[in-house]
Amino acid sequence: MQAADHDDLFARLEELNSIGVSLSKEKDITRLLEKILVAAKTITNADGGTLYRINDEGNCQFEIMRTDSLNIAMGGTTGVAIPFYPIHLIGREGLPNNSMVVAYAVLHDRTVNIPDAYVAEGFDFSGTKNFDKKTGYRSKSFLTVPMKNHENEIIGVLQLINAQDRRTGEIIPFSAADQSLAESLASQAAIALTTRLLINQLEELFEAFINLINTAIDDKSPYTGGHCQRVPILTMMLAQAAIRARTGPLREFTLDEHALYELKLAGLLHDCGKVTTPVHIVDKATKLQIIFDRIDLIDTRFEVAKREAVIDSLQTKLKLIAKDPAADVSGLDAELRQRLAGLDDDRDFLRRVNVGGEFMTGEQLERIQRIARLTWVNEQGERAALLTEDEVYNLSIVRGTLTREDRQVINNHVAMTYKMLSALPWPKHLRGVPEIAASHHERLDGKGYHRGLTAEAMPLQARIVAIADIFEALTAKDRPYKPGKTLSESLEILGRMAEENHVDAHLFDVFIREKVYLRYAEEFLDPVQINRVDETAIPGYNP
């Protein structure tokens, strides 16, 4: 071997090593396949080539095609579909398809090196010859190499066409060195491809498992269905908008693909701790609801109290008439009607306040206490208060349907989220998931939960999830105690939170300026909720 040939082989070996490193770093399957074929063509100086993958049916599927001299580029990132059917390994008669060189290489696990297809025996090159006739091309030398992974399983085929002399450009057979280099490259490529497919499949499996957990959480309650799906979508919308920002304090903000994936997982898992939250609290649609709505028990007591009023009135009448048959009892009838009307009015009032809302007035709270002092005769024949202490406590909830104790149980889902996620063996680039996911109820002023973090300790990614979580909750139309708010109402509330240092004001500015709220609304809100928004009037917004 001449010195020049030694130098050429050494350079090609160096190139093979650098190609291996490049292949191991590529994360996109399509680009990886493209790199494999281009690298094989380069290292053997081939004019054309095709990369096949073994599909689910066990046949050779065309993936990438390149022929430089004909300017043909199909498959891969080109977006040009390859118009050829897969090559079957088994023919219609059930016999091995040994006439097709690609199928033969797979069936026999053997590299096939053909100096000239037009004089080769044992293979069917009629399709190749027809292609040559139409294009004026001359397909001559072929090198067909099976791609085997680390388990010695063939997952694809690399076929190279027309090796070219590096000095003259003449079409020549593929040399033994070409074959050795191509086989080495095919082995590296197969392992790189298998590794990337395995990583992708594990990521898909993990995300599917997360979605399974979220579906279970959302299905636990008919009132929060879809929350775990919508929050991560809005989270990523806001994150991408913040990355695009070219003005303001966030103009330098960026997240690489690892950080974005970490944020996506945190958004998906932000409420995973709710698997431990009791259903009767998650589903507490009214103030008196436990396993059932206790307002029905109170209705029964009112009915008993009304009957007592009727009996008392009748007994009083009988006593008066017994003393004086001509006695006037019309006043008693009027008094009874007034008493029954009062009981009905009190019952209707309790039904209304039981539903929950934004605010209870002092007058309403006093009325609950007055009603509680009414009495009835219970099942044991004892006179008892019309409302129990626990019922008074629940009916007196100022906002919503949850008591302080209920909220503590609900709030505990964040601590559980952190505990559950921290127990997982996260890879280095995803170690921030527990912190981000479990910080979405923290506030910049330190008044949030579960750890009372201040702005300095709260990651920006967690602030993104926090805004997404609040906005989704405000606009959600499946909550038990309120209808979904309109855009203008929701943005006003969120804006005041930004003013009060509850949420990040700079992210809120991006949320408005980049129209994140509108894109989300158009996808997830009812048309009646999407009212006109005057951005100049939104509190806390600095354009």
Coordinates of C-alpha atoms in Angstrom, one line a residue:
M1 CA 0.0 0.0 0.0
Q2 CA 1.4 3.4 -1.0
A3 CA 2.0 6.2 1.5
A4 CA -0.9 8.2 -0.1
D5 CA -3.2 5.3 0.4
H6 CA -2.1 5.0 4.0
D7 CA -2.8 8.7 4.6
D8 CA -6.2 8.4 2.9
L9 CA -7.2 5.4 5.1
F10 CA -5.9 7.1 8.2
A11 CA -7.9 10.2 7.4
R12 CA -11.0 8.1 6.7
L13 CA -10.6 6.3 10.1
E14 CA -10.3 9.7 11.8
E15 CA -13.5 10.7 9.9
L16 CA -15.2 7.6 11.1
N17 CA -14.4 8.4 14.7
S18 CA -15.7 11.9 14.4
I19 CA -18.9 10.6 12.7
G20 CA -19.5 8.2 15.6
V21 CA -19.3 11.1 18.1
S22 CA -21.6 13.2 15.9
L23 CA -24.2 10.3 15.7
S24 CA -24.2 9.8 19.4
K25 CA -25.1 13.4 20.0
E26 CA -28.0 13.7 17.6
K27 CA -31.4 13.5 19.3
D28 CA -33.7 13.8 16.3
I29 CA -34.4 10.5 14.7
T30 CA -35.0 11.9 11.2
R31 CA -31.7 13.9 11.3
L32 CA -29.9 11.0 12.7
L33 CA -30.9 8.7 9.8
E34 CA -29.9 11.4 7.4
K35 CA -26.5 11.8 9.0
I36 CA -25.9 8.1 8.8
L37 CA -26.5 8.0 5.1
V38 CA -24.5 11.1 4.3
A39 CA -21.7 9.9 6.5
A40 CA -21.6 6.5 4.7
K41 CA -21.6 8.2 1.3
T42 CA -18.8 10.6 2.4
I43 CA -16.6 7.9 3.9
T44 CA -16.8 5.7 0.8
N45 CA -17.0 8.5 -1.7
A46 CA -20.3 7.0 -3.1
D47 CA -22.4 9.0 -5.5
G48 CA -25.7 7.7 -4.1
G49 CA -27.3 5.7 -1.4
T50 CA -30.4 4.6 0.4
L51 CA -31.1 3.9 4.0
Y52 CA -33.8 1.4 4.9
R53 CA -35.4 0.6 8.3
I54 CA -37.1 -2.7 9.2
N55 CA -40.7 -1.7 9.8
D56 CA -43.3 -3.3 12.1
E57 CA -44.2 -5.8 9.4
G58 CA -40.6 -7.0 9.1
N59 CA -40.0 -5.4 5.7
C60 CA -37.4 -2.9 4.5
Q61 CA -38.9 0.6 4.5
F62 CA -37.3 3.3 2.4
E63 CA -36.2 6.1 4.8
I64 CA -33.6 8.3 3.0
M65 CA -32.5 8.4 -0.6
R66 CA -29.7 10.5 -2.1
T67 CA -28.0 10.6 -5.5
D68 CA -25.7 13.6 -5.9
S69 CA -25.1 13.5 -9.7
L70 CA -28.9 13.4 -10.3
N71 CA -29.6 16.0 -7.6
I72 CA -32.0 13.5 -6.0
A73 CA -32.8 14.0 -2.3
M74 CA -35.9 12.3 -0.8
G75 CA -37.0 11.4 2.6
G76 CA -35.5 12.8 5.8
T77 CA -35.6 16.5 6.3
T78 CA -36.3 17.2 2.6
G79 CA -40.0 16.7 3.1
V80 CA -40.1 14.9 -0.2
A81 CA -41.9 11.5 0.2
I82 CA -40.2 8.4 -1.3
P83 CA -42.7 6.9 -3.7
F84 CA -41.5 3.3 -3.4
Y85 CA -43.2 0.3 -1.6
P86 CA -41.2 -1.5 1.1
I87 CA -39.0 -4.4 0.0
H88 CA -40.6 -7.6 1.3
L89 CA -38.3 -10.1 2.9
I90 CA -40.7 -13.0 2.2
G91 CA -42.3 -13.3 -1.2
R92 CA -46.0 -14.0 -2.1
E93 CA -45.3 -17.7 -2.2
G94 CA -44.0 -17.6 1.4
L95 CA -40.4 -18.1 0.2
P96 CA -37.4 -15.9 1.1
N97 CA -37.0 -12.9 -1.3
N98 CA -33.3 -13.7 -2.2
S99 CA -33.5 -12.0 -5.6
M100 CA -33.5 -8.5 -4.0
V101 CA -30.1 -7.6 -2.8
V102 CA -31.4 -5.6 0.2
A103 CA -33.6 -8.5 1.3
Y104 CA -30.8 -11.0 0.8
A105 CA -28.5 -8.9 3.0
V106 CA -31.0 -9.0 5.8
L107 CA -32.1 -12.6 5.4
H108 CA -28.5 -13.9 5.3
D109 CA -27.0 -11.2 7.7
R110 CA -24.3 -10.6 5.2
T111 CA -22.7 -7.6 3.4
V112 CA -23.1 -7.8 -0.4
N113 CA -20.5 -6.0 -2.4
I114 CA -21.3 -6.0 -6.2
P115 CA -18.7 -4.5 -8.6
D116 CA -21.2 -4.1 -11.5
A117 CA -25.0 -4.7 -11.2
Y118 CA -25.4 -5.2 -14.9
V119 CA -23.3 -8.4 -14.9
A120 CA -24.1 -9.6 -11.4
E121 CA -25.8 -12.9 -11.2
G122 CA -28.4 -14.1 -8.7
F123 CA -30.1 -10.8 -8.1
D124 CA -33.0 -8.9 -9.8
F125 CA -31.8 -5.5 -10.8
S126 CA -34.6 -4.9 -13.3
G127 CA -35.9 -2.0 -11.3
T128 CA -32.5 -0.4 -11.2
K129 CA -32.1 -0.8 -15.0
N130 CA -35.5 0.8 -15.6
F131 CA -34.5 3.7 -13.4
D132 CA -31.3 4.1 -15.4
K133 CA -33.2 4.0 -18.7
K134 CA -35.5 6.8 -17.5
T135 CA -32.8 9.0 -16.0
G136 CA -29.7 8.3 -18.2
Y137 CA -27.9 7.2 -15.1
R138 CA -25.6 4.2 -14.9
S139 CA -25.9 2.2 -11.6
K140 CA -22.8 0.1 -11.3
S141 CA -21.2 -0.7 -8.0
F142 CA -23.3 -1.6 -5.0
L143 CA -22.4 -2.0 -1.3
T144 CA -25.3 -3.3 0.8
V145 CA -24.6 -3.5 4.6
P146 CA -27.0 -4.8 7.3
M147 CA -27.3 -2.5 10.4
K148 CA -27.2 -4.5 13.6
N149 CA -27.8 -3.2 17.1
H150 CA -26.0 -4.2 20.3
E151 CA -28.4 -7.2 20.6
N152 CA -27.2 -8.5 17.1
E153 CA -30.7 -7.6 15.7
I154 CA -30.8 -6.2 12.2
I155 CA -32.8 -2.9 12.3
G156 CA -31.9 -1.5 8.9
V157 CA -29.9 -1.6 5.8
L158 CA -27.4 0.8 4.3
Q159 CA -27.0 0.6 0.6
L160 CA -24.4 2.7 -1.3
I161 CA -24.2 3.1 -5.0
N162 CA -21.3 4.0 -7.4
A163 CA -18.1 4.4 -5.5
Q164 CA -16.0 7.2 -7.1
D165 CA -12.3 7.4 -7.5
R166 CA -11.2 10.3 -5.3
R167 CA -8.8 11.6 -7.9
T168 CA -10.5 11.0 -11.3
G169 CA -14.2 10.7 -10.3
E170 CA -14.4 7.4 -12.2
I171 CA -17.0 4.9 -11.0
I172 CA -15.2 2.0 -9.4
P173 CA -16.0 -1.0 -7.2
F174 CA -16.2 -0.6 -3.5
S175 CA -12.9 -1.6 -2.0
A176 CA -12.3 -3.9 0.9
A177 CA -11.4 -0.8 2.9
D178 CA -14.7 0.8 1.9
Q179 CA -16.6 -2.3 3.0
S180 CA -14.8 -2.5 6.3
L181 CA -15.4 1.2 7.0
A182 CA -19.1 1.0 5.9
E183 CA -19.6 -2.0 8.2
S184 CA -18.0 -0.3 11.1
L185 CA -20.1 2.8 10.4
A186 CA -23.3 0.7 10.1
S187 CA -22.6 -0.9 13.5
Q188 CA -22.1 2.5 15.2
A189 CA -25.1 3.9 13.4
A190 CA -27.3 1.0 14.5
I191 CA -26.3 1.4 18.1
A192 CA -26.8 5.2 18.0
L193 CA -30.2 4.7 16.3
T194 CA -31.3 2.0 18.8
T195 CA -30.1 4.1 21.7
R196 CA -32.0 7.2 20.5
L197 CA -35.1 5.1 19.8
L198 CA -34.9 3.6 23.3
I199 CA -34.5 7.0 24.9
N200 CA -37.5 8.4 22.9
Q201 CA -39.6 5.3 23.9
L202 CA -38.7 5.7 27.5
E203 CA -39.6 9.4 27.4
E204 CA -42.9 8.6 25.7
L205 CA -43.5 5.9 28.3
F206 CA -42.8 8.3 31.1
E207 CA -45.0 11.0 29.7
A208 CA -47.8 8.4 29.0
F209 CA -47.5 7.4 32.7
I210 CA -47.7 11.0 33.8
N211 CA -50.8 11.5 31.7
L212 CA -52.2 8.4 33.2
I213 CA -51.7 9.8 36.7
N214 CA -53.2 13.2 35.6
T215 CA -56.2 11.4 34.0
A216 CA -56.7 9.6 37.3
I217 CA -56.5 12.9 39.2
D218 CA -58.9 14.7 36.9
D219 CA -61.3 11.8 36.7
K220 CA -61.3 11.7 40.5
S221 CA -63.4 14.9 40.4
P222 CA -65.8 16.0 37.7
Y223 CA -65.1 19.5 38.8
T224 CA -61.4 19.7 37.9
G225 CA -61.4 17.5 34.8
G226 CA -58.7 18.7 32.3
H227 CA -56.8 20.9 34.7
C228 CA -53.7 18.7 34.7
Q229 CA -53.8 18.7 30.9
R230 CA -54.4 22.4 30.4
V231 CA -51.9 23.8 32.9
P232 CA -48.8 22.3 31.1
I233 CA -50.0 23.6 27.8
L234 CA -50.4 27.1 29.0
T235 CA -47.1 26.8 30.9
M236 CA -45.2 26.0 27.6
M237 CA -47.1 28.8 25.8
L238 CA -45.9 31.4 28.4
A239 CA -42.3 29.9 28.5
Q240 CA -42.0 30.2 24.7
A241 CA -43.4 33.7 24.8
A242 CA -40.9 34.7 27.5
I243 CA -38.0 33.3 25.4
R244 CA -39.2 35.3 22.4
A245 CA -39.3 38.5 24.4
R246 CA -36.9 41.1 23.0
T247 CA -37.8 44.0 25.4
G248 CA -38.1 44.3 29.2
P249 CA -36.3 42.5 32.0
L250 CA -36.8 39.1 30.4
R251 CA -35.2 40.0 27.1
E252 CA -32.1 37.9 28.0
F253 CA -34.2 35.0 29.3
T254 CA -33.7 31.7 27.5
L255 CA -34.2 27.9 28.2
D256 CA -32.4 25.2 26.2
E257 CA -34.2 22.1 25.1
H258 CA -33.3 20.2 28.4
A259 CA -34.7 23.1 30.5
L260 CA -37.8 23.3 28.4
Y261 CA -38.4 19.6 28.8
E262 CA -37.8 19.9 32.5
L263 CA -40.4 22.7 32.6
K264 CA -42.9 20.6 30.6
L265 CA -42.6 17.7 33.0
A266 CA -43.0 20.0 36.0
G267 CA -46.1 21.4 34.4
L268 CA -47.5 17.9 33.8
L269 CA -46.7 16.8 37.4
H270 CA -47.5 20.0 39.3
D271 CA -50.6 18.5 40.9
C272 CA -49.5 14.8 41.2
G273 CA -49.8 15.1 45.0
K274 CA -53.5 15.3 44.6
V275 CA -53.7 11.6 44.3
T276 CA -53.6 11.6 48.1
T277 CA -56.3 14.3 48.5
P278 CA -59.6 12.9 49.7
V279 CA -62.3 12.8 47.0
H280 CA -64.9 14.4 49.3
I281 CA -62.8 17.5 49.7
V282 CA -61.7 17.7 46.0
D283 CA -65.4 17.3 45.1
K284 CA -66.7 19.7 47.7
A285 CA -69.2 21.5 45.5
T286 CA -71.1 23.1 48.4
K287 CA -70.2 24.2 51.9
L288 CA -72.2 21.4 53.6
Q289 CA -71.0 18.6 51.3
I290 CA -69.2 15.6 52.7
I291 CA -70.1 12.3 51.2
F292 CA -73.4 13.9 50.5
D293 CA -74.8 17.4 50.7
R294 CA -76.1 18.0 54.2
I295 CA -78.4 20.7 53.1
D296 CA -80.9 17.9 52.6
L297 CA -80.8 17.1 56.3
I298 CA -81.4 20.7 57.1
D299 CA -84.4 20.7 54.7
T300 CA -85.8 17.8 56.7
R301 CA -85.4 19.7 59.9
F302 CA -87.2 22.7 58.4
E303 CA -90.1 20.5 57.4
V304 CA -90.3 19.1 60.9
A305 CA -90.2 22.6 62.3
K306 CA -93.0 23.7 60.0
R307 CA -95.1 20.8 61.1
E308 CA -94.4 21.6 64.7
A309 CA -95.6 25.2 63.9
V310 CA -98.8 23.8 62.3
I311 CA -99.4 21.4 65.3
D312 CA -98.8 24.2 67.8
S313 CA -101.2 26.4 66.0
L314 CA -103.9 23.7 65.8
Q315 CA -103.5 22.9 69.5
T316 CA -103.8 26.5 70.4
K317 CA -107.0 26.8 68.3
L318 CA -108.5 23.7 70.0
K319 CA -107.8 25.1 73.4
L320 CA -109.4 28.5 72.5
I321 CA -112.5 26.8 70.9
A322 CA -112.8 24.4 73.9
K323 CA -113.1 27.5 76.2
D324 CA -115.2 29.5 73.7
P325 CA -116.7 27.9 70.6
A326 CA -117.3 31.4 69.1
A327 CA -113.6 32.5 69.7
D328 CA -111.9 34.3 66.8
V329 CA -108.9 32.3 65.6
S330 CA -108.2 34.1 62.4
G331 CA -105.2 35.8 64.0
L332 CA -103.7 32.5 64.7
D333 CA -104.0 31.5 61.0
A334 CA -102.2 34.8 60.0
E335 CA -99.5 34.1 62.6
L336 CA -99.0 30.6 61.3
R337 CA -98.7 31.8 57.7
Q338 CA -96.1 34.3 58.7
R339 CA -94.2 31.8 60.7
L340 CA -94.1 29.2 57.8
A341 CA -93.1 31.9 55.4
G342 CA -90.2 32.9 57.6
L343 CA -89.0 29.3 57.9
D344 CA -89.3 28.9 54.1
D345 CA -87.3 32.1 53.6
D346 CA -84.6 31.0 56.0
R347 CA -84.4 27.6 54.3
D348 CA -84.0 29.3 50.9
F349 CA -81.4 31.6 52.3
L350 CA -79.3 28.6 53.6
R351 CA -79.6 26.9 50.2
R352 CA -78.2 30.0 48.5
V353 CA -75.3 30.5 50.8
N354 CA -74.5 26.8 50.8
V355 CA -73.5 27.1 47.1
G356 CA -70.6 29.3 48.0
G357 CA -69.4 32.4 46.2
E358 CA -66.9 35.2 46.2
F359 CA -67.9 36.9 49.5
M360 CA -70.2 36.6 52.5
T361 CA -71.4 39.8 54.1
G362 CA -71.5 40.4 57.9
E363 CA -75.3 40.6 57.7
Q364 CA -75.4 37.1 56.1
L365 CA -73.1 35.7 58.8
E366 CA -75.3 37.1 61.5
R367 CA -78.4 35.6 59.9
I368 CA -76.8 32.2 59.9
Q369 CA -76.2 32.6 63.7
R370 CA -79.8 33.6 64.2
I371 CA -81.2 30.6 62.2
A372 CA -78.9 28.3 64.2
R373 CA -80.7 29.4 67.4
L374 CA -84.0 28.0 66.1
T375 CA -85.0 24.6 67.4
W376 CA -86.7 21.4 66.3
V377 CA -87.6 18.1 67.8
N378 CA -85.0 15.5 66.7
E379 CA -85.3 11.7 66.1
Q380 CA -84.9 11.1 69.9
G381 CA -87.8 13.4 70.7
E382 CA -85.4 15.9 72.1
R383 CA -85.4 19.6 71.3
A384 CA -82.2 20.5 69.5
A385 CA -80.7 23.4 67.6
L386 CA -81.8 23.6 64.0
L387 CA -78.1 23.8 62.9
T388 CA -75.1 22.0 64.4
E389 CA -71.9 23.8 65.2
D390 CA -70.2 22.2 62.3
E391 CA -72.9 23.2 59.9
V392 CA -72.8 26.8 61.1
Y393 CA -69.0 26.7 60.7
N394 CA -69.2 25.4 57.1
L395 CA -72.1 27.7 56.1
S396 CA -70.1 30.7 57.4
I397 CA -67.2 30.1 54.9
V398 CA -66.6 33.6 53.5
R399 CA -65.4 32.6 50.1
G400 CA -65.8 29.3 48.2
T401 CA -66.8 26.1 49.8
L402 CA -63.7 25.0 51.7
T403 CA -63.1 25.5 55.4
R404 CA -59.7 26.4 56.8
E405 CA -59.1 22.7 57.5
D406 CA -60.3 21.7 54.1
R407 CA -57.8 24.1 52.5
Q408 CA -55.0 22.7 54.6
V409 CA -55.8 19.3 53.2
I410 CA -56.0 20.6 49.7
N411 CA -52.8 22.7 50.2
N412 CA -51.0 19.6 51.4
H413 CA -51.0 18.3 47.8
V414 CA -48.0 20.6 47.1
A415 CA -46.0 19.0 49.9
M416 CA -47.0 15.6 48.7
T417 CA -46.0 16.6 45.1
Y418 CA -42.5 17.5 46.3
K419 CA -42.2 14.4 48.5
M420 CA -43.3 12.1 45.7
L421 CA -41.2 13.7 43.0
S422 CA -38.1 14.1 45.2
A423 CA -38.1 10.3 45.7
L424 CA -37.6 9.7 42.0
P425 CA -34.0 9.2 40.6
W426 CA -34.1 12.1 38.1
P427 CA -31.3 12.4 35.6
K428 CA -29.1 15.5 36.0
H429 CA -30.9 17.6 33.4
L430 CA -34.3 17.0 35.1
R431 CA -33.4 17.4 38.7
G432 CA -35.2 20.7 38.9
V433 CA -38.6 19.1 38.3
P434 CA -39.6 18.5 42.0
E435 CA -38.7 22.1 42.9
I436 CA -40.5 23.7 39.9
A437 CA -43.6 21.5 40.2
A438 CA -44.0 22.0 44.0
S439 CA -43.5 25.7 44.0
H440 CA -46.5 26.8 41.9
H441 CA -48.4 28.0 44.9
E442 CA -45.6 30.0 46.3
R443 CA -45.8 33.8 46.2
L444 CA -43.1 36.3 45.5
D445 CA -43.9 38.1 48.8
G446 CA -43.3 34.9 50.8
K447 CA -47.0 34.4 51.7
G448 CA -47.5 31.3 49.6
Y449 CA -47.3 27.6 50.4
H450 CA -46.0 25.0 51.2
R451 CA -42.6 26.5 52.1
G452 CA -43.3 30.3 52.0
L453 CA -40.5 30.9 49.4
T454 CA -39.7 34.5 48.5
A455 CA -38.9 35.9 45.1
E456 CA -35.1 35.2 45.5
A457 CA -35.7 31.5 46.2
M458 CA -38.5 30.8 43.7
P459 CA -37.3 29.6 40.3
L460 CA -38.5 31.6 37.2
Q461 CA -39.8 28.3 35.8
A462 CA -42.0 27.9 38.9
R463 CA -43.3 31.4 38.5
I464 CA -44.4 30.4 34.9
V465 CA -46.3 27.4 36.2
A466 CA -47.9 29.6 38.9
I467 CA -49.4 32.0 36.4
A468 CA -50.6 29.1 34.2
D469 CA -52.2 27.4 37.2
I470 CA -54.0 30.6 38.4
F471 CA -55.2 31.6 35.0
E472 CA -56.5 28.1 34.2
A473 CA -58.3 28.1 37.5
L474 CA -59.9 31.5 37.0
T475 CA -61.2 30.6 33.5
A476 CA -62.1 27.0 34.1
K477 CA -65.7 26.3 33.5
D478 CA -65.8 23.0 35.5
R479 CA -65.4 24.3 39.1
P480 CA -68.2 23.4 41.6
Y481 CA -68.6 26.8 43.2
K482 CA -68.4 29.3 40.2
P483 CA -68.7 29.5 36.5
G484 CA -65.6 30.2 34.4
K485 CA -64.7 33.9 34.4
T486 CA -64.4 36.0 31.3
L487 CA -61.0 37.0 29.9
S488 CA -61.4 40.6 31.2
E489 CA -62.4 39.4 34.7
S490 CA -59.5 36.9 34.8
L491 CA -56.9 39.3 33.6
E492 CA -58.0 42.0 36.1
I493 CA -57.7 39.5 39.0
L494 CA -54.3 38.3 37.7
G495 CA -53.1 41.8 37.2
R496 CA -53.9 42.7 40.8
M497 CA -52.0 39.7 41.9
A498 CA -49.0 41.1 39.9
E499 CA -49.4 44.4 41.6
E500 CA -49.5 42.8 45.0
N501 CA -46.3 40.8 44.3
H502 CA -48.3 37.6 44.3
V503 CA -47.1 36.6 40.8
D504 CA -44.2 37.7 38.7
A505 CA -45.1 41.1 37.1
H506 CA -42.5 40.7 34.3
L507 CA -44.0 37.4 33.2
F508 CA -47.5 38.9 33.5
D509 CA -46.4 41.6 31.1
V510 CA -45.2 39.0 28.6
F511 CA -48.5 37.1 29.2
I512 CA -50.4 40.2 28.0
R513 CA -48.0 41.7 25.4
E514 CA -47.5 38.4 23.6
K515 CA -51.2 37.6 23.6
V516 CA -50.6 34.3 25.4
Y517 CA -54.0 34.7 27.2
L518 CA -55.8 35.1 23.9
R519 CA -54.2 32.1 22.1
Y520 CA -55.1 29.9 25.2
A521 CA -58.6 31.3 25.3
E522 CA -59.3 30.6 21.6
E523 CA -58.3 27.0 22.2
F524 CA -59.9 26.2 25.6
L525 CA -62.5 28.8 26.6
D526 CA -66.2 29.0 25.7
P527 CA -66.9 31.8 23.2
V528 CA -69.1 33.6 25.8
Q529 CA -66.0 33.9 28.0
I530 CA -63.9 35.6 25.3
N531 CA -65.0 39.1 25.7
R532 CA -63.3 42.3 24.7
V533 CA -60.1 43.1 26.6
D534 CA -58.8 46.6 27.0
E535 CA -55.1 45.9 27.7
T536 CA -54.5 49.5 28.7
A537 CA -57.0 49.1 31.6
I538 CA -55.5 45.9 33.0
P539 CA -54.0 46.6 36.4
G540 CA -50.4 45.7 36.9
Y541 CA -49.6 45.6 33.1
N542 CA -46.6 47.6 31.9
P543 CA -46.5 47.5 28.0

